[in-house]
Amino acid sequence: MLETSARLLALLSLLQSRPSWPGSELAERLGVSGRTIRTDIARLRELGYPVDATRGTIGSYRLGAGAKLPPLLLDDEEAVAIAIGLRAATGISGIQDSSARALAKLEQVLPHRLRRQVAAIHQSTSQGPHNTGSNVEDPEVDAAVLAQIAEAVRDREWFRFEYNPGPDDRPGELPSGTAATSGPKLVEPYRLVSWARRWYLVGRDPRTGAWAAFRVDWIIPRMPTRHVFTPTPLPGLDYTGFVLRDVASTGWKVHARITVFASAQEVLSRINATVGVVESVSDERCVLVTGADSLETIAVYIGMLGLDFEVTGPPGLIDHLAVLGERYLRAISHMSKGHAKPADNDLQMPNAGPSGPRLNSTTCDPSGEDPSSRE
């Protein structure tokens, strides 16, 4: 049988591991009687750990919320994982100092073998840069601001703040702003999203019902409203996708609407949310609303789809695709000599019959010719 102090720690560890425990199961796990369990529960309460009890034939115990932080009882893998995670923490103002203090406390109580294991991992590894797409330093978010927003999300309270968008067009800066404008804001806060080393708040204007995303490092919270709202979740519940599309569409310098001869579901399965929005037309056709910093980038996007498509604008994109088509044909011209031309049926789009949609001069056609000229 365990000594009293060891048994109390074991009991506390069990209470932390799941929401509730029947008294009989605790007694069985610790190898003691139900009376001893009741005595140990009383001792934990005297030490400041609130333990709630449910009476009855199948009474149970659960660790309640209290003023004291219970000692963390970690297994070997958990302790090592926390130590490694604390070393890697970045992106939130002040968190590196807090992480260093927590790591120092953890390493003091780690067994010697685990301390050596953590030290070996730290000493034998190097960390590459988190930001490889920009030469601009990543912004740090105030932990207090994050906590205030999170509390408003949790409590379903209106969140009032001042929004001051910073410059998003500095040399080397990747697009990270959203369509939200500057000025005082009042929103129903729904979700915090961390993406591309930035934090965003997704909220809904309670007066207009409009959804918007806000960079947290540009938010200055005002006095809490304490006004509870009835949630109206974002259609589809894809808050992360909403942020990605908002950031992408705001940062685009050129735009295009591409007709793709495939279902919207098929196109969505092949693209990242930042590429654009897909509008369904039919089971065999959809429209990809996309954009980028250049027409050349859009050409790459649609070329990588691996699907037939049609482009009707902008004119610059049509011209660029024509140049690419000629360039690709020249690249394989030495291979085509002596080979028969493919039949017209091989050039029709999938699932298109003899009278189905035909490729034209602005349609991606692997032969580079207008199909009508071969009839």
Tab-separated table of N, CA and C in Angstrom, residues 24 38 88 105 134 171 174 178 191 224 258 279 290-291 293 299 302 309 319-320 357:
chain	number	residue	atom	x	y	z
A	24	SER	N	-15.705	3.807	-5.943
A	24	SER	CA	-15.284	2.405	-5.929
A	24	SER	C	-14.123	2.163	-6.898
A	38	ARG	N	-12.456	8.382	0.988
A	38	ARG	CA	-13.180	9.542	1.544
A	38	ARG	C	-12.268	10.351	2.460
A	88	ALA	N	10.284	26.449	-28.203
A	88	ALA	CA	9.916	26.872	-29.556
A	88	ALA	C	8.855	27.963	-29.580
A	105	LYS	N	11.721	26.233	-14.421
A	105	LYS	CA	11.058	25.544	-13.297
A	105	LYS	C	10.863	24.064	-13.612
A	134	SER	N	9.249	36.276	-46.618
A	134	SER	CA	9.305	37.726	-46.466
A	134	SER	C	10.557	38.094	-45.691
A	171	PRO	N	8.238	46.787	-48.845
A	171	PRO	CA	9.014	45.850	-49.665
A	171	PRO	C	9.259	44.559	-48.903
A	174	LEU	N	4.540	40.149	-47.300
A	174	LEU	CA	3.511	39.355	-47.949
A	174	LEU	C	2.141	39.912	-47.581
A	178	THR	N	-6.649	42.546	-44.369
A	178	THR	CA	-7.965	42.077	-44.792
A	178	THR	C	-8.754	43.256	-45.352
A	191	ARG	N	-14.189	33.670	-33.605
A	191	ARG	CA	-13.042	32.769	-33.634
A	191	ARG	C	-11.740	33.543	-33.798
A	224	PRO	N	-14.884	46.522	-21.982
A	224	PRO	CA	-15.774	45.381	-22.252
A	224	PRO	C	-17.232	45.824	-22.276
A	258	ILE	N	-12.310	32.417	-64.113
A	258	ILE	CA	-11.945	31.311	-64.992
A	258	ILE	C	-13.059	30.270	-64.986
A	279	GLU	N	-17.373	29.074	-57.668
A	279	GLU	CA	-18.818	29.212	-57.808
A	279	GLU	C	-19.339	28.083	-58.702
A	290	THR	N	-10.402	34.150	-58.996
A	290	THR	CA	-9.060	34.095	-58.436
A	290	THR	C	-8.304	35.387	-58.721
A	291	GLY	N	-7.080	35.429	-58.263
A	291	GLY	CA	-6.245	36.605	-58.469
A	291	GLY	C	-4.855	36.352	-57.924
A	293	ASP	N	-0.601	38.498	-57.593
A	293	ASP	CA	0.186	39.702	-57.781
A	293	ASP	C	0.504	39.947	-59.248
A	299	ALA	N	-1.688	32.352	-64.342
A	299	ALA	CA	-1.482	31.329	-65.372
A	299	ALA	C	-0.922	30.048	-64.761
A	302	ILE	N	-3.885	28.177	-62.749
A	302	ILE	CA	-4.874	27.452	-63.544
A	302	ILE	C	-4.228	26.327	-64.341
A	309	PHE	N	-10.152	24.429	-69.042
A	309	PHE	CA	-10.726	25.695	-68.582
A	309	PHE	C	-10.854	26.658	-69.747
A	319	ASP	N	-3.587	37.101	-73.596
A	319	ASP	CA	-2.346	37.243	-74.366
A	319	ASP	C	-1.225	36.402	-73.764
A	320	HIS	N	-1.136	36.404	-72.436
A	320	HIS	CA	-0.059	35.657	-71.790
A	320	HIS	C	-0.235	34.155	-72.003
A	357	PRO	N	-19.459	21.420	-75.347
A	357	PRO	CA	-18.672	22.646	-75.412
A	357	PRO	C	-17.364	22.428	-76.125
